[in-house]
Amino acid sequence: MITPQPLQTHVTSADGTKISVTVTGQGRPLVISPGALNTAQDWQPLADALAPRMTTYAVDRRGHGASGDNPQHSIEREQEDIAAVLDLAGPDAVLLGHSYGGLVTLGLALRQPPAAFILYEPPVPLYGPVGGDAIAPFEQAVAEGDLERALAFGTRNFLRMPENAVEDFRSSPVWAVRASMTPTWAREVRAIDAFGDDLDRFARLATPTLLVTGELSPPVLLDTSQRLHQVLPDSHLVQIPGHAHEAYLTAPEALTEHILNFAFGTTA
């Protein structure tokens, strides 16, 4: 069977913002809400791996990729964006939220539970603010147009990456692409800080949920996923050995296996 080629489409969110969506494959729909410094393109290797069995709707969140934007930003507007994509995908869609995109989907799920839910290391601020006082100097670097300085500062102060990891990241081929996305990062970090640390509110979310972690991910993210697993009444926790926060890029085949087992197996 020939898998259809990816196609670009868009939905119009509740506030009129056009949200770009890359649709790949055939089969049960999977809507992907990417993290802060990602676009739908970053998820194409996973979408290609899933294509024989799932139709992936990879979102360019507002202000990213080919999507529009609105200066009146809030995480609630982003939830409306994902809700519009879910309407496009259909009632059987699995919703996957990665990192900050996972916080967007968590908030949405309380109002509009999806048929099935995948969370890949959402940064619920259980240990205090992620940005805090570091947001102002970060925004200053962005305002001065020094996006690489902003990215380096953000990786050190928002992500708490050690200096050797920052330098490795700086020498990687994706550094310049990630730097280009820093103008929207401060508002997303503010949204993380305002999200709150109350996990008990998700105890009523009975949606079948797969929690994905990477063995090498930061301990705070691993702990957060473990605690969500304890709270969510119908959840299953898996870990991808030897990989970290971006297994959709570094191990798409392993992540594909977990998603398919969840979407079509006994855990969903």
Short mmCIF file of C-alpha atoms in Angstrom, two decimals:
data_model
loop_
_atom_site.label_atom_id
_atom_site.label_comp_id
_atom_site.label_asym_id
_atom_site.label_seq_id
_atom_site.Cartn_x
_atom_site.Cartn_y
_atom_site.Cartn_z
CA MET A 1 0.00 0.00 0.00
CA ILE A 2 1.33 3.45 -0.98
CA THR A 3 1.42 5.98 1.86
CA PRO A 4 0.19 9.45 0.85
CA GLN A 5 2.78 12.23 0.80
CA PRO A 6 2.67 14.83 3.61
CA LEU A 7 0.44 17.77 2.89
CA GLN A 8 0.16 21.24 4.40
CA THR A 9 -3.17 22.53 5.57
CA HIS A 10 -4.40 24.94 8.21
CA VAL A 11 -7.18 25.52 10.69
CA THR A 12 -8.54 28.81 11.95
CA SER A 13 -8.45 29.14 15.72
CA ALA A 14 -11.13 30.79 17.83
CA ASP A 15 -9.41 34.21 17.71
CA GLY A 16 -8.96 34.05 13.92
CA THR A 17 -5.29 32.97 13.95
CA LYS A 18 -4.37 30.54 11.18
CA ILE A 19 -2.59 27.45 12.50
CA SER A 20 -0.51 25.40 10.07
CA VAL A 21 -0.75 21.61 10.21
CA THR A 22 1.36 18.99 8.42
CA VAL A 23 -0.72 15.87 7.70
CA THR A 24 1.16 12.62 7.08
CA GLY A 25 0.11 9.01 6.64
CA GLN A 26 -3.09 7.04 6.96
CA GLY A 27 -4.98 5.38 9.78
CA ARG A 28 -5.93 6.47 13.28
CA PRO A 29 -5.27 10.20 13.73
CA LEU A 30 -2.52 11.52 16.00
CA VAL A 31 -2.39 15.27 16.78
CA ILE A 32 1.03 16.54 17.92
CA SER A 33 1.55 19.70 19.99
CA PRO A 34 5.33 20.39 19.86
CA GLY A 35 7.55 21.96 22.48
CA ALA A 36 8.78 25.55 22.80
CA LEU A 37 11.65 25.51 20.29
CA ASN A 38 10.11 23.07 17.83
CA THR A 39 7.93 23.07 14.75
CA ALA A 40 6.00 20.39 12.91
CA GLN A 41 9.08 19.75 10.76
CA ASP A 42 10.97 18.39 13.77
CA TRP A 43 8.31 15.68 14.09
CA GLN A 44 8.44 14.56 10.46
CA PRO A 45 10.76 11.56 11.11
CA LEU A 46 8.23 10.22 13.62
CA ALA A 47 5.31 11.01 11.32
CA ASP A 48 7.03 9.12 8.49
CA ALA A 49 7.63 6.11 10.74
CA LEU A 50 3.96 6.11 11.81
CA ALA A 51 2.61 6.78 8.31
CA PRO A 52 1.61 3.21 7.40
CA ARG A 53 -0.75 3.00 10.39
CA MET A 54 -1.51 6.50 11.65
CA THR A 55 -2.38 9.89 10.20
CA THR A 56 -0.23 12.45 11.98
CA TYR A 57 -1.40 16.05 12.34
CA ALA A 58 1.77 17.88 13.39
CA VAL A 59 1.04 21.43 14.50
CA ASP A 60 3.10 24.56 14.06
CA ARG A 61 2.07 26.24 17.28
CA ARG A 62 1.19 29.93 16.93
CA GLY A 63 4.25 32.05 16.29
CA HIS A 64 6.14 29.02 14.93
CA GLY A 65 6.80 27.73 11.42
CA ALA A 66 4.03 28.57 8.96
CA SER A 67 1.43 29.50 11.59
CA GLY A 68 0.17 32.97 12.29
CA ASP A 69 0.34 34.75 15.62
CA ASN A 70 -1.47 37.24 17.80
CA PRO A 71 0.16 39.67 20.28
CA GLN A 72 -2.54 38.74 22.80
CA HIS A 73 -0.85 35.47 23.69
CA SER A 74 -2.02 33.07 26.38
CA ILE A 75 -1.84 29.35 26.93
CA GLU A 76 -5.65 29.31 26.64
CA ARG A 77 -5.38 30.62 23.06
CA GLU A 78 -2.91 27.84 22.32
CA GLN A 79 -5.37 25.33 23.75
CA GLU A 80 -7.97 26.66 21.33
CA ASP A 81 -5.49 26.12 18.50
CA ILE A 82 -5.06 22.46 19.41
CA ALA A 83 -8.82 22.07 19.86
CA ALA A 84 -9.31 23.30 16.28
CA VAL A 85 -6.80 20.70 15.02
CA LEU A 86 -8.58 17.97 17.00
CA ASP A 87 -11.81 18.98 15.28
CA LEU A 88 -10.04 18.52 11.95
CA ALA A 89 -8.57 15.14 12.95
CA GLY A 90 -11.81 13.64 14.27
CA PRO A 91 -13.17 12.19 17.53
CA ASP A 92 -10.86 9.13 17.55
CA ALA A 93 -7.68 11.24 17.57
CA VAL A 94 -4.84 10.53 19.96
CA LEU A 95 -3.41 13.78 21.36
CA LEU A 96 0.36 13.97 21.94
CA GLY A 97 1.89 16.90 23.83
CA HIS A 98 5.66 17.31 24.12
CA SER A 99 7.38 19.53 26.72
CA TYR A 100 5.66 22.97 26.75
CA GLY A 101 3.23 21.56 24.19
CA GLY A 102 2.35 18.99 26.84
CA LEU A 103 1.29 21.75 29.22
CA VAL A 104 -0.92 23.18 26.48
CA THR A 105 -2.60 19.81 26.01
CA LEU A 106 -2.91 19.13 29.76
CA GLY A 107 -4.90 22.30 30.21
CA LEU A 108 -7.06 21.52 27.20
CA ALA A 109 -7.73 17.96 28.37
CA LEU A 110 -9.42 19.19 31.53
CA ARG A 111 -12.07 20.90 29.38
CA GLN A 112 -12.02 18.68 26.30
CA PRO A 113 -10.64 15.20 27.09
CA PRO A 114 -9.21 13.50 23.99
CA ALA A 115 -9.94 9.91 23.05
CA ALA A 116 -6.40 9.01 24.14
CA PHE A 117 -3.52 11.08 25.47
CA ILE A 118 0.28 10.90 25.17
CA LEU A 119 2.44 13.17 27.33
CA TYR A 120 6.17 13.42 26.69
CA GLU A 121 7.80 15.12 29.69
CA PRO A 122 5.58 18.17 30.29
CA PRO A 123 7.48 20.69 32.49
CA VAL A 124 4.94 21.23 35.26
CA PRO A 125 6.80 23.68 37.58
CA LEU A 126 6.87 21.46 40.65
CA TYR A 127 10.12 22.96 41.92
CA GLY A 128 9.50 26.66 41.48
CA PRO A 129 9.62 29.04 38.49
CA VAL A 130 11.43 27.96 35.33
CA GLY A 131 12.04 31.52 34.17
CA GLY A 132 11.62 33.87 37.11
CA ASP A 133 14.20 36.67 37.18
CA ALA A 134 16.01 35.20 34.16
CA ILE A 135 13.22 36.22 31.76
CA ALA A 136 14.15 39.92 31.70
CA PRO A 137 17.81 39.51 30.55
CA PHE A 138 16.68 36.86 28.08
CA GLU A 139 14.16 39.29 26.56
CA GLN A 140 16.84 41.97 26.43
CA ALA A 141 19.03 39.72 24.28
CA VAL A 142 16.08 39.04 21.97
CA ALA A 143 15.24 42.76 21.75
CA GLU A 144 18.85 43.48 20.74
CA GLY A 145 18.57 40.89 17.97
CA ASP A 146 21.22 38.62 19.48
CA LEU A 147 19.18 35.43 19.23
CA GLU A 148 22.16 33.11 19.69
CA ARG A 149 23.04 34.86 22.96
CA ALA A 150 19.39 34.54 23.97
CA LEU A 151 19.39 30.82 23.21
CA ALA A 152 22.60 30.23 25.14
CA PHE A 153 21.23 32.19 28.10
CA GLY A 154 17.93 30.32 27.98
CA THR A 155 19.54 26.90 27.85
CA ARG A 156 21.63 27.76 30.90
CA ASN A 157 18.90 29.46 32.93
CA PHE A 158 15.57 27.96 31.78
CA LEU A 159 16.71 24.43 30.95
CA ARG A 160 19.56 24.38 33.51
CA MET A 161 21.86 22.72 31.00
CA PRO A 162 25.50 22.31 32.12
CA GLU A 163 28.10 24.31 30.22
CA ASN A 164 29.48 21.32 28.30
CA ALA A 165 25.97 20.45 27.11
CA VAL A 166 25.38 24.06 25.99
CA GLU A 167 28.61 23.97 23.98
CA ASP A 168 27.66 20.65 22.40
CA PHE A 169 24.28 22.12 21.50
CA ARG A 170 25.96 25.22 20.05
CA SER A 171 28.02 23.05 17.68
CA SER A 172 24.99 21.04 16.52
CA PRO A 173 23.31 21.66 13.15
CA VAL A 174 20.02 22.66 14.79
CA TRP A 175 21.49 25.51 16.88
CA ALA A 176 20.70 28.28 14.39
CA VAL A 177 17.19 26.96 13.81
CA ARG A 178 16.47 26.84 17.55
CA ALA A 179 17.91 30.35 17.96
CA SER A 180 15.45 31.66 15.37
CA MET A 181 12.57 30.52 17.62
CA THR A 182 13.71 32.35 20.76
CA PRO A 183 11.41 35.39 20.26
CA THR A 184 8.40 33.37 21.47
CA TRP A 185 10.23 31.48 24.22
CA ALA A 186 9.84 34.06 27.00
CA ARG A 187 6.04 34.10 26.77
CA GLU A 188 6.00 30.32 26.87
CA VAL A 189 8.26 30.23 29.92
CA ARG A 190 5.94 32.74 31.59
CA ALA A 191 3.04 30.40 30.81
CA ILE A 192 4.97 27.50 32.39
CA ASP A 193 5.62 29.55 35.54
CA ALA A 194 1.92 30.44 35.75
CA PHE A 195 0.73 26.88 35.16
CA GLY A 196 0.94 25.98 38.83
CA ASP A 197 2.18 22.88 40.63
CA ASP A 198 -1.17 21.34 41.60
CA LEU A 199 -1.26 17.88 40.03
CA ASP A 200 -4.37 16.79 41.91
CA ARG A 201 -6.56 18.70 39.42
CA PHE A 202 -5.70 16.01 36.85
CA ALA A 203 -6.98 13.15 39.03
CA ARG A 204 -10.38 13.43 37.33
CA LEU A 205 -8.85 13.01 33.86
CA ALA A 206 -9.88 9.43 33.12
CA THR A 207 -8.59 9.46 29.54
CA PRO A 208 -6.24 6.55 28.71
CA THR A 209 -2.79 8.16 28.93
CA LEU A 210 0.70 7.13 27.91
CA LEU A 211 3.52 8.96 29.69
CA VAL A 212 6.81 8.85 27.77
CA THR A 213 10.20 9.65 29.27
CA GLY A 214 13.80 9.41 28.10
CA GLU A 215 16.29 7.63 30.32
CA LEU A 216 18.76 10.52 29.97
CA SER A 217 16.27 13.35 30.46
CA PRO A 218 16.69 15.85 33.33
CA PRO A 219 15.68 14.31 36.67
CA VAL A 220 13.06 17.00 37.28
CA LEU A 221 11.21 15.96 34.11
CA LEU A 222 11.44 12.28 35.01
CA ASP A 223 10.08 12.99 38.49
CA THR A 224 7.24 15.08 37.09
CA SER A 225 6.17 12.29 34.74
CA GLN A 226 6.34 9.77 37.57
CA ARG A 227 4.15 11.95 39.76
CA LEU A 228 1.66 12.48 36.93
CA HIS A 229 1.56 8.71 36.52
CA GLN A 230 0.58 8.40 40.18
CA VAL A 231 -2.21 10.97 39.78
CA LEU A 232 -3.75 10.07 36.43
CA PRO A 233 -6.24 7.24 36.96
CA ASP A 234 -5.65 5.43 33.64
CA SER A 235 -1.98 5.96 32.79
CA HIS A 236 0.92 3.86 31.59
CA LEU A 237 4.55 5.01 31.94
CA VAL A 238 7.32 3.99 29.51
CA GLN A 239 10.96 5.00 29.21
CA ILE A 240 13.18 5.05 26.11
CA PRO A 241 16.65 3.76 27.09
CA GLY A 242 19.69 5.75 26.04
CA HIS A 243 17.74 8.81 24.92
CA ALA A 244 16.49 12.04 26.44
CA HIS A 245 13.96 14.80 25.77
CA GLU A 246 14.01 14.58 21.97
CA ALA A 247 13.56 10.88 21.16
CA TYR A 248 11.17 11.85 18.34
CA LEU A 249 14.40 12.97 16.58
CA THR A 250 16.99 10.63 18.08
CA ALA A 251 14.93 7.42 18.31
CA PRO A 252 11.78 7.77 16.19
CA GLU A 253 11.50 4.01 15.70
CA ALA A 254 11.43 3.35 19.46
CA LEU A 255 8.87 6.10 20.05
CA THR A 256 6.81 4.81 17.14
CA GLU A 257 6.62 1.37 18.73
CA HIS A 258 5.34 2.80 22.01
CA ILE A 259 2.76 4.96 20.25
CA LEU A 260 1.44 2.10 18.11
CA ASN A 261 1.24 -0.26 21.10
CA PHE A 262 -0.72 2.41 22.93
CA ALA A 263 -2.99 3.42 20.08
CA PHE A 264 -3.85 -0.12 18.98
CA GLY A 265 -2.85 -2.35 21.90
CA THR A 266 -3.91 -3.11 25.44
CA THR A 267 -2.75 0.16 27.02
CA ALA A 268 -5.20 2.39 25.14
#
